[in-house]
Amino acid sequence: MRKAVCPGSFDPVTNGHIDIVERASRLFDEVVVAVGVNKSKSRLFTAEERIAMLVEACQPFANVRVAGFSGLLTTFCAENSIHAIVKGLRAVSDFDYELQMAQMNASLTDIETVFVPTSPEYSFLASSLVKEVATFGGDVSGLIPGFVNERLKARVAERVAGGQG
């Protein structure tokens, strides 16, 4: 069985993430969307919230499951018999960083990284930009699933009401 992982923080999941997951699901028998859980990093959504949003977003793909992980991705892959990492590339700058990571991962274990170019309509899209635009009241509804947009608007409103805006 050909298994792959699509790792990330997904804070929040975007249409670009879903596009990469969908395309990976056509290439591999099983795809695990692995949500990085790092307690020391500040996120807009908790790990549980991010996992729940991804479970909902990935429902259309029968061979995709979602899991959280902490520590090294290569350890997660070894524990789950995964031999491929799928990474979306938006620009050359992504490639520079991701190539270095791919080579490091390959040096640690028997794992290949597969680079998938982002669909042109998502080439600018990043979770950090979505959060920033939403924080300033911009419309990000075309960039994220509708249910994620509702949760994002609610979270931004909570932060503004709490003085963290």
Tab-separated table of N, CA, C and O in Angstrom, residues 33-142:
chain	number	residue	atom	x	y	z
A	33	VAL	N	-3.321	13.350	6.717
A	33	VAL	CA	-3.093	14.773	6.921
A	33	VAL	C	-2.636	14.898	8.365
A	33	VAL	O	-3.398	14.617	9.295
A	34	ALA	N	-1.376	15.270	8.548
A	34	ALA	CA	-0.763	15.294	9.873
A	34	ALA	C	-0.671	16.731	10.378
A	34	ALA	O	0.025	17.562	9.800
A	35	VAL	N	-1.389	16.987	11.440
A	35	VAL	CA	-1.455	18.323	12.030
A	35	VAL	C	-0.386	18.436	13.098
A	35	VAL	O	-0.403	17.704	14.091
A	36	GLY	N	0.541	19.358	12.884
A	36	GLY	CA	1.605	19.575	13.858
A	36	GLY	C	1.063	20.173	15.137
A	36	GLY	O	0.349	21.173	15.115
A	37	VAL	N	1.409	19.526	16.252
A	37	VAL	CA	0.978	19.983	17.573
A	37	VAL	C	2.233	20.410	18.319
A	37	VAL	O	3.046	19.579	18.709
A	38	ASN	N	2.397	21.699	18.473
A	38	ASN	CA	3.554	22.244	19.167
A	38	ASN	C	3.039	23.218	20.213
A	38	ASN	O	2.622	24.327	19.885
A	39	LYS	N	3.052	22.788	21.457
A	39	LYS	CA	2.491	23.592	22.555
A	39	LYS	C	3.194	24.935	22.728
A	39	LYS	O	2.615	25.879	23.243
A	40	SER	N	4.444	25.042	22.277
A	40	SER	CA	5.184	26.289	22.471
A	40	SER	C	4.837	27.345	21.425
A	40	SER	O	5.186	28.507	21.589
A	41	LYS	N	4.157	26.956	20.361
A	41	LYS	CA	3.792	27.918	19.323
A	41	LYS	C	2.379	28.437	19.561
A	41	LYS	O	1.476	27.696	19.924
A	42	SER	N	2.223	29.719	19.340
A	42	SER	CA	0.918	30.346	19.504
A	42	SER	C	0.118	30.191	18.214
A	42	SER	O	0.581	30.584	17.144
A	43	ARG	N	-1.051	29.612	18.314
A	43	ARG	CA	-1.923	29.389	17.168
A	43	ARG	C	-3.260	30.065	17.424
A	43	ARG	O	-3.665	30.259	18.574
A	44	LEU	N	-3.958	30.394	16.351
A	44	LEU	CA	-5.292	30.964	16.473
A	44	LEU	C	-6.280	29.899	16.932
A	44	LEU	O	-7.144	30.147	17.758
A	45	PHE	N	-6.124	28.684	16.394
A	45	PHE	CA	-6.994	27.564	16.742
A	45	PHE	C	-6.176	26.500	17.481
A	45	PHE	O	-5.012	26.284	17.167
A	46	THR	N	-6.819	25.819	18.406
A	46	THR	CA	-6.149	24.735	19.126
A	46	THR	C	-5.909	23.567	18.170
A	46	THR	O	-6.521	23.488	17.095
A	47	ALA	N	-5.065	22.652	18.582
A	47	ALA	CA	-4.809	21.462	17.765
A	47	ALA	C	-6.105	20.691	17.540
A	47	ALA	O	-6.382	20.238	16.419
A	48	GLU	N	-6.915	20.566	18.556
A	48	GLU	CA	-8.185	19.836	18.433
A	48	GLU	C	-9.110	20.522	17.434
A	48	GLU	O	-9.772	19.844	16.637
A	49	GLU	N	-9.158	21.844	17.465
A	49	GLU	CA	-10.005	22.580	16.518
A	49	GLU	C	-9.503	22.419	15.086
A	49	GLU	O	-10.297	22.218	14.156
A	50	ARG	N	-8.193	22.487	14.905
A	50	ARG	CA	-7.616	22.333	13.565
A	50	ARG	C	-7.866	20.931	13.025
A	50	ARG	O	-8.212	20.761	11.849
A	51	ILE	N	-7.711	19.931	13.885
A	51	ILE	CA	-7.971	18.549	13.469
A	51	ILE	C	-9.439	18.386	13.085
A	51	ILE	O	-9.756	17.797	12.039
A	52	ALA	N	-10.338	18.920	13.893
A	52	ALA	CA	-11.777	18.802	13.599
A	52	ALA	C	-12.126	19.477	12.268
A	52	ALA	O	-12.907	18.925	11.476
A	53	MET	N	-11.549	20.648	12.007
A	53	MET	CA	-11.828	21.327	10.738
A	53	MET	C	-11.305	20.514	9.558
A	53	MET	O	-11.955	20.419	8.520
A	54	LEU	N	-10.137	19.907	9.724
A	54	LEU	CA	-9.581	19.090	8.646
A	54	LEU	C	-10.392	17.822	8.422
A	54	LEU	O	-10.583	17.406	7.273
A	55	VAL	N	-10.859	17.204	9.478
A	55	VAL	CA	-11.709	16.015	9.327
A	55	VAL	C	-12.921	16.379	8.475
A	55	VAL	O	-13.279	15.658	7.532
A	56	GLU	N	-13.542	17.502	8.776
A	56	GLU	CA	-14.709	17.941	8.000
A	56	GLU	C	-14.322	18.274	6.563
A	56	GLU	O	-15.003	17.884	5.617
A	57	ALA	N	-13.210	18.972	6.383
A	57	ALA	CA	-12.779	19.379	5.037
A	57	ALA	C	-12.392	18.186	4.168
A	57	ALA	O	-12.527	18.231	2.946
A	58	CYS	N	-11.910	17.114	4.788
A	58	CYS	CA	-11.424	15.944	4.039
A	58	CYS	C	-12.476	14.854	3.875
A	58	CYS	O	-12.178	13.799	3.301
A	59	GLN	N	-13.679	15.072	4.343
A	59	GLN	CA	-14.743	14.067	4.226
A	59	GLN	C	-14.946	13.554	2.798
A	59	GLN	O	-15.199	12.370	2.620
A	60	PRO	N	-14.833	14.397	1.771
A	60	PRO	CA	-15.066	13.889	0.416
A	60	PRO	C	-14.032	12.868	-0.071
A	60	PRO	O	-14.261	12.209	-1.083
A	61	PHE	N	-12.919	12.729	0.622
A	61	PHE	CA	-11.835	11.867	0.164
A	61	PHE	C	-11.781	10.606	1.028
A	61	PHE	O	-11.284	10.632	2.153
A	62	ALA	N	-12.243	9.490	0.469
A	62	ALA	CA	-12.393	8.244	1.229
A	62	ALA	C	-11.071	7.697	1.752
A	62	ALA	O	-11.041	7.024	2.778
A	63	ASN	N	-9.968	7.992	1.076
A	63	ASN	CA	-8.677	7.420	1.477
A	63	ASN	C	-7.818	8.402	2.273
A	63	ASN	O	-6.619	8.223	2.392
A	64	VAL	N	-8.441	9.417	2.851
A	64	VAL	CA	-7.715	10.416	3.637
A	64	VAL	C	-8.176	10.344	5.087
A	64	VAL	O	-9.371	10.272	5.369
A	65	ARG	N	-7.195	10.353	5.997
A	65	ARG	CA	-7.503	10.456	7.419
A	65	ARG	C	-6.657	11.572	8.010
A	65	ARG	O	-5.653	11.985	7.433
A	66	VAL	N	-7.071	12.059	9.163
A	66	VAL	CA	-6.401	13.178	9.826
A	66	VAL	C	-5.868	12.704	11.170
A	66	VAL	O	-6.542	11.960	11.879
A	67	ALA	N	-4.656	13.134	11.498
A	67	ALA	CA	-4.048	12.782	12.786
A	67	ALA	C	-3.182	13.935	13.258
A	67	ALA	O	-2.648	14.691	12.450
A	68	GLY	N	-3.049	14.055	14.551
A	68	GLY	CA	-2.126	15.030	15.118
A	68	GLY	C	-0.788	14.364	15.383
A	68	GLY	O	-0.705	13.147	15.522
A	69	PHE	N	0.267	15.179	15.399
A	69	PHE	CA	1.581	14.648	15.761
A	69	PHE	C	2.404	15.744	16.416
A	69	PHE	O	2.188	16.926	16.190
A	70	SER	N	3.334	15.308	17.257
A	70	SER	CA	4.301	16.241	17.825
A	70	SER	C	5.670	15.610	17.642
A	70	SER	O	5.790	14.404	17.433
A	71	GLY	N	6.682	16.407	17.695
A	71	GLY	CA	8.030	15.885	17.478
A	71	GLY	C	8.364	15.856	16.001
A	71	GLY	O	7.820	16.632	15.204
A	72	LEU	N	9.248	14.946	15.631
A	72	LEU	CA	9.717	14.881	14.248
A	72	LEU	C	8.691	14.213	13.346
A	72	LEU	O	8.120	13.175	13.690
A	73	LEU	N	8.508	14.786	12.177
A	73	LEU	CA	7.625	14.197	11.178
A	73	LEU	C	8.127	12.817	10.770
A	73	LEU	O	7.334	11.896	10.560
A	74	THR	N	9.442	12.659	10.672
A	74	THR	CA	9.994	11.365	10.271
A	74	THR	C	9.662	10.268	11.286
A	74	THR	O	9.434	9.119	10.909
A	75	THR	N	9.588	10.614	12.558
A	75	THR	CA	9.189	9.648	13.586
A	75	THR	C	7.734	9.249	13.386
A	75	THR	O	7.382	8.071	13.438
A	76	PHE	N	6.875	10.252	13.136
A	76	PHE	CA	5.463	9.980	12.853
A	76	PHE	C	5.332	9.055	11.649
A	76	PHE	O	4.557	8.095	11.663
A	77	CYS	N	6.105	9.321	10.606
A	77	CYS	CA	6.057	8.494	9.393
A	77	CYS	C	6.483	7.062	9.689
A	77	CYS	O	5.825	6.108	9.258
A	78	ALA	N	7.563	6.891	10.436
A	78	ALA	CA	8.042	5.552	10.774
A	78	ALA	C	7.002	4.789	11.593
A	78	ALA	O	6.747	3.605	11.344
A	79	GLU	N	6.374	5.474	12.543
A	79	GLU	CA	5.365	4.833	13.393
A	79	GLU	C	4.111	4.444	12.619
A	79	GLU	O	3.346	3.586	13.059
A	80	ASN	N	3.878	5.086	11.465
A	80	ASN	CA	2.670	4.840	10.675
A	80	ASN	C	2.962	4.183	9.323
A	80	ASN	O	2.097	4.171	8.450
A	81	SER	N	4.171	3.674	9.144
A	81	SER	CA	4.579	3.004	7.887
A	81	SER	C	4.324	3.874	6.662
A	81	SER	O	3.836	3.401	5.638
A	82	ILE	N	4.683	5.133	6.781
A	82	ILE	CA	4.523	6.095	5.686
A	82	ILE	C	5.894	6.352	5.078
A	82	ILE	O	6.854	6.618	5.802
A	83	HIS	N	5.976	6.280	3.755
A	83	HIS	CA	7.259	6.436	3.078
A	83	HIS	C	7.308	7.613	2.117
A	83	HIS	O	8.272	7.747	1.359
A	84	ALA	N	6.276	8.473	2.144
A	84	ALA	CA	6.287	9.651	1.270
A	84	ALA	C	5.656	10.837	1.984
A	84	ALA	O	4.646	10.698	2.676
A	85	ILE	N	6.279	11.986	1.808
A	85	ILE	CA	5.761	13.257	2.309
A	85	ILE	C	5.343	14.066	1.085
A	85	ILE	O	6.125	14.204	0.142
A	86	VAL	N	4.125	14.581	1.102
A	86	VAL	CA	3.650	15.420	0.003
A	86	VAL	C	3.643	16.865	0.478
A	86	VAL	O	3.044	17.183	1.505
A	87	LYS	N	4.327	17.714	-0.271
A	87	LYS	CA	4.398	19.139	0.053
A	87	LYS	C	3.966	19.967	-1.152
A	87	LYS	O	4.412	19.716	-2.270
A	88	GLY	N	3.109	20.932	-0.914
A	88	GLY	CA	2.718	21.865	-1.958
A	88	GLY	C	3.734	22.983	-2.056
A	88	GLY	O	4.273	23.438	-1.039
A	89	LEU	N	4.022	23.390	-3.276
A	89	LEU	CA	4.962	24.493	-3.516
A	89	LEU	C	4.242	25.639	-4.190
A	89	LEU	O	3.659	25.472	-5.256
A	90	ARG	N	4.311	26.825	-3.580
A	90	ARG	CA	3.693	28.012	-4.155
A	90	ARG	C	4.669	28.790	-5.015
A	90	ARG	O	4.280	29.385	-6.011
A	91	ALA	N	5.919	28.843	-4.590
A	91	ALA	CA	6.901	29.701	-5.262
A	91	ALA	C	8.298	29.102	-5.095
A	91	ALA	O	8.502	28.156	-4.333
A	92	VAL	N	9.253	29.694	-5.775
A	92	VAL	CA	10.639	29.235	-5.692
A	92	VAL	C	11.136	29.306	-4.252
A	92	VAL	O	11.876	28.431	-3.803
A	93	SER	N	10.708	30.307	-3.518
A	93	SER	CA	11.145	30.434	-2.128
A	93	SER	C	10.689	29.236	-1.301
A	93	SER	O	11.410	28.775	-0.411
A	94	ASP	N	9.491	28.699	-1.574
A	94	ASP	CA	9.043	27.481	-0.899
A	94	ASP	C	9.984	26.330	-1.226
A	94	ASP	O	10.349	25.540	-0.356
A	95	PHE	N	10.385	26.225	-2.500
A	95	PHE	CA	11.241	25.122	-2.926
A	95	PHE	C	12.579	25.146	-2.197
A	95	PHE	O	13.059	24.103	-1.745
A	96	ASP	N	13.171	26.316	-2.058
A	96	ASP	CA	14.467	26.430	-1.375
A	96	ASP	C	14.398	25.825	0.021
A	96	ASP	O	15.247	25.028	0.409
A	97	TYR	N	13.385	26.180	0.769
A	97	TYR	CA	13.224	25.674	2.132
A	97	TYR	C	12.846	24.193	2.129
A	97	TYR	O	13.423	23.390	2.865
A	98	GLU	N	11.862	23.831	1.310
A	98	GLU	CA	11.354	22.457	1.310
A	98	GLU	C	12.380	21.445	0.807
A	98	GLU	O	12.406	20.305	1.265
A	99	LEU	N	13.235	21.845	-0.128
A	99	LEU	CA	14.279	20.939	-0.602
A	99	LEU	C	15.240	20.606	0.541
A	99	LEU	O	15.613	19.450	0.736
A	100	GLN	N	15.610	21.606	1.298
A	100	GLN	CA	16.496	21.395	2.440
A	100	GLN	C	15.844	20.447	3.456
A	100	GLN	O	16.488	19.523	3.970
A	101	MET	N	14.554	20.654	3.730
A	101	MET	CA	13.830	19.773	4.647
A	101	MET	C	13.751	18.354	4.099
A	101	MET	O	13.934	17.385	4.833
A	102	ALA	N	13.488	18.228	2.797
A	102	ALA	CA	13.389	16.904	2.172
A	102	ALA	C	14.703	16.151	2.292
A	102	ALA	O	14.723	14.943	2.593
A	103	GLN	N	15.800	16.855	2.076
A	103	GLN	CA	17.108	16.208	2.175
A	103	GLN	C	17.427	15.819	3.614
A	103	GLN	O	17.989	14.750	3.867
A	104	MET	N	17.064	16.644	4.565
A	104	MET	CA	17.254	16.310	5.977
A	104	MET	C	16.420	15.089	6.343
A	104	MET	O	16.911	14.146	6.960
A	105	ASN	N	15.138	15.080	5.943
A	105	ASN	CA	14.263	13.952	6.243
A	105	ASN	C	14.798	12.661	5.633
A	105	ASN	O	14.786	11.610	6.279
A	106	ALA	N	15.286	12.740	4.400
A	106	ALA	CA	15.829	11.554	3.732
A	106	ALA	C	17.080	11.046	4.444
A	106	ALA	O	17.335	9.841	4.458
A	107	SER	N	17.838	11.956	5.043
A	107	SER	CA	19.042	11.525	5.758
A	107	SER	C	18.692	10.836	7.075
A	107	SER	O	19.485	10.057	7.590
A	108	LEU	N	17.517	11.127	7.620
A	108	LEU	CA	17.102	10.556	8.897
A	108	LEU	C	16.439	9.193	8.754
A	108	LEU	O	16.504	8.372	9.664
A	109	THR	N	15.774	8.984	7.629
A	109	THR	CA	15.005	7.749	7.444
A	109	THR	C	14.746	7.514	5.964
A	109	THR	O	15.032	8.370	5.132
A	110	ASP	N	14.181	6.385	5.645
A	110	ASP	CA	13.877	6.020	4.260
A	110	ASP	C	12.551	6.657	3.843
A	110	ASP	O	11.508	6.002	3.855
A	111	ILE	N	12.599	7.936	3.513
A	111	ILE	CA	11.375	8.649	3.147
A	111	ILE	C	11.645	9.567	1.962
A	111	ILE	O	12.700	10.199	1.887
A	112	GLU	N	10.702	9.596	1.051
A	112	GLU	CA	10.801	10.463	-0.124
A	112	GLU	C	9.840	11.624	0.036
A	112	GLU	O	8.767	11.476	0.622
A	113	THR	N	10.211	12.770	-0.503
A	113	THR	CA	9.321	13.918	-0.522
A	113	THR	C	8.866	14.147	-1.950
A	113	THR	O	9.683	14.167	-2.871
A	114	VAL	N	7.564	14.301	-2.107
A	114	VAL	CA	6.963	14.561	-3.410
A	114	VAL	C	6.472	16.007	-3.401
A	114	VAL	O	5.676	16.391	-2.539
A	115	PHE	N	6.958	16.792	-4.335
A	115	PHE	CA	6.544	18.190	-4.435
A	115	PHE	C	5.413	18.317	-5.449
A	115	PHE	O	5.522	17.828	-6.574
A	116	VAL	N	4.343	18.969	-5.037
A	116	VAL	CA	3.192	19.190	-5.906
A	116	VAL	C	3.030	20.698	-6.079
A	116	VAL	O	2.850	21.420	-5.099
A	117	PRO	N	3.122	21.184	-7.312
A	117	PRO	CA	2.945	22.622	-7.495
A	117	PRO	C	1.512	23.041	-7.178
A	117	PRO	O	0.560	22.347	-7.537
A	118	THR	N	1.394	24.139	-6.481
A	118	THR	CA	0.089	24.656	-6.124
A	118	THR	C	-0.666	25.060	-7.375
A	118	THR	O	-0.086	25.587	-8.320
A	119	SER	N	-1.957	24.827	-7.374
A	119	SER	CA	-2.795	25.303	-8.474
A	119	SER	C	-2.678	26.826	-8.542
A	119	SER	O	-2.617	27.487	-7.496
A	120	PRO	N	-2.635	27.378	-9.749
A	120	PRO	CA	-2.402	28.822	-9.895
A	120	PRO	C	-3.329	29.712	-9.060
A	120	PRO	O	-2.889	30.720	-8.513
A	121	GLU	N	-4.577	29.311	-8.913
A	121	GLU	CA	-5.508	30.164	-8.162
A	121	GLU	C	-5.192	30.229	-6.675
A	121	GLU	O	-5.719	31.076	-5.956
A	122	TYR	N	-4.300	29.344	-6.200
A	122	TYR	CA	-3.923	29.332	-4.787
A	122	TYR	C	-2.455	29.695	-4.562
A	122	TYR	O	-1.950	29.564	-3.450
A	123	SER	N	-1.768	30.168	-5.579
A	123	SER	CA	-0.320	30.381	-5.488
A	123	SER	C	0.085	31.447	-4.464
A	123	SER	O	1.211	31.443	-3.999
A	124	PHE	N	-0.814	32.306	-4.099
A	124	PHE	CA	-0.516	33.371	-3.130
A	124	PHE	C	-1.016	33.040	-1.730
A	124	PHE	O	-0.738	33.759	-0.768
A	125	LEU	N	-1.744	31.958	-1.610
A	125	LEU	CA	-2.523	31.677	-0.407
A	125	LEU	C	-1.677	31.078	0.720
A	125	LEU	O	-0.949	30.116	0.511
A	126	ALA	N	-1.809	31.667	1.896
A	126	ALA	CA	-1.145	31.171	3.106
A	126	ALA	C	-2.077	31.421	4.286
A	126	ALA	O	-2.767	32.439	4.329
A	127	SER	N	-2.072	30.498	5.230
A	127	SER	CA	-2.913	30.648	6.423
A	127	SER	C	-2.638	31.965	7.139
A	127	SER	O	-3.560	32.617	7.627
A	128	SER	N	-1.374	32.349	7.195
A	128	SER	CA	-1.018	33.597	7.889
A	128	SER	C	-1.671	34.802	7.218
A	128	SER	O	-2.154	35.714	7.908
A	129	LEU	N	-1.719	34.808	5.896
A	129	LEU	CA	-2.370	35.918	5.186
A	129	LEU	C	-3.877	35.908	5.410
A	129	LEU	O	-4.489	36.962	5.572
A	130	VAL	N	-4.465	34.720	5.407
A	130	VAL	CA	-5.901	34.600	5.655
A	130	VAL	C	-6.235	35.177	7.026
A	130	VAL	O	-7.172	35.963	7.179
A	131	LYS	N	-5.456	34.814	8.038
A	131	LYS	CA	-5.705	35.328	9.388
A	131	LYS	C	-5.548	36.842	9.447
A	131	LYS	O	-6.358	37.523	10.077
A	132	GLU	N	-4.509	37.349	8.793
A	132	GLU	CA	-4.276	38.790	8.824
A	132	GLU	C	-5.414	39.554	8.155
A	132	GLU	O	-5.920	40.533	8.706
A	133	VAL	N	-5.827	39.117	6.992
A	133	VAL	CA	-6.919	39.786	6.278
A	133	VAL	C	-8.201	39.712	7.098
A	133	VAL	O	-8.923	40.706	7.245
A	134	ALA	N	-8.498	38.542	7.657
A	134	ALA	CA	-9.707	38.376	8.465
A	134	ALA	C	-9.678	39.262	9.708
A	134	ALA	O	-10.701	39.842	10.089
A	135	THR	N	-8.508	39.403	10.320
A	135	THR	CA	-8.364	40.236	11.514
A	135	THR	C	-8.716	41.693	11.229
A	135	THR	O	-9.284	42.382	12.071
A	136	PHE	N	-8.421	42.137	10.011
A	136	PHE	CA	-8.722	43.521	9.632
A	136	PHE	C	-10.066	43.652	8.928
A	136	PHE	O	-10.343	44.677	8.302
A	137	GLY	N	-10.892	42.606	9.015
A	137	GLY	CA	-12.247	42.681	8.490
A	137	GLY	C	-12.387	42.371	7.014
A	137	GLY	O	-13.460	42.581	6.443
A	138	GLY	N	-11.339	41.885	6.388
A	138	GLY	CA	-11.410	41.550	4.969
A	138	GLY	C	-12.179	40.263	4.723
A	138	GLY	O	-12.327	39.423	5.608
A	139	ASP	N	-12.657	40.115	3.511
A	139	ASP	CA	-13.447	38.953	3.120
A	139	ASP	C	-12.529	37.846	2.607
A	139	ASP	O	-11.910	37.983	1.553
A	140	VAL	N	-12.440	36.743	3.344
A	140	VAL	CA	-11.614	35.603	2.942
A	140	VAL	C	-12.476	34.398	2.560
A	140	VAL	O	-11.974	33.287	2.420
A	141	SER	N	-13.764	34.642	2.353
A	141	SER	CA	-14.705	33.545	2.115
A	141	SER	C	-14.371	32.714	0.881
A	141	SER	O	-14.702	31.535	0.829
A	142	GLY	N	-13.694	33.280	-0.106
A	142	GLY	CA	-13.326	32.522	-1.291
A	142	GLY	C	-12.033	31.737	-1.141
A	142	GLY	O	-11.646	31.011	-2.053
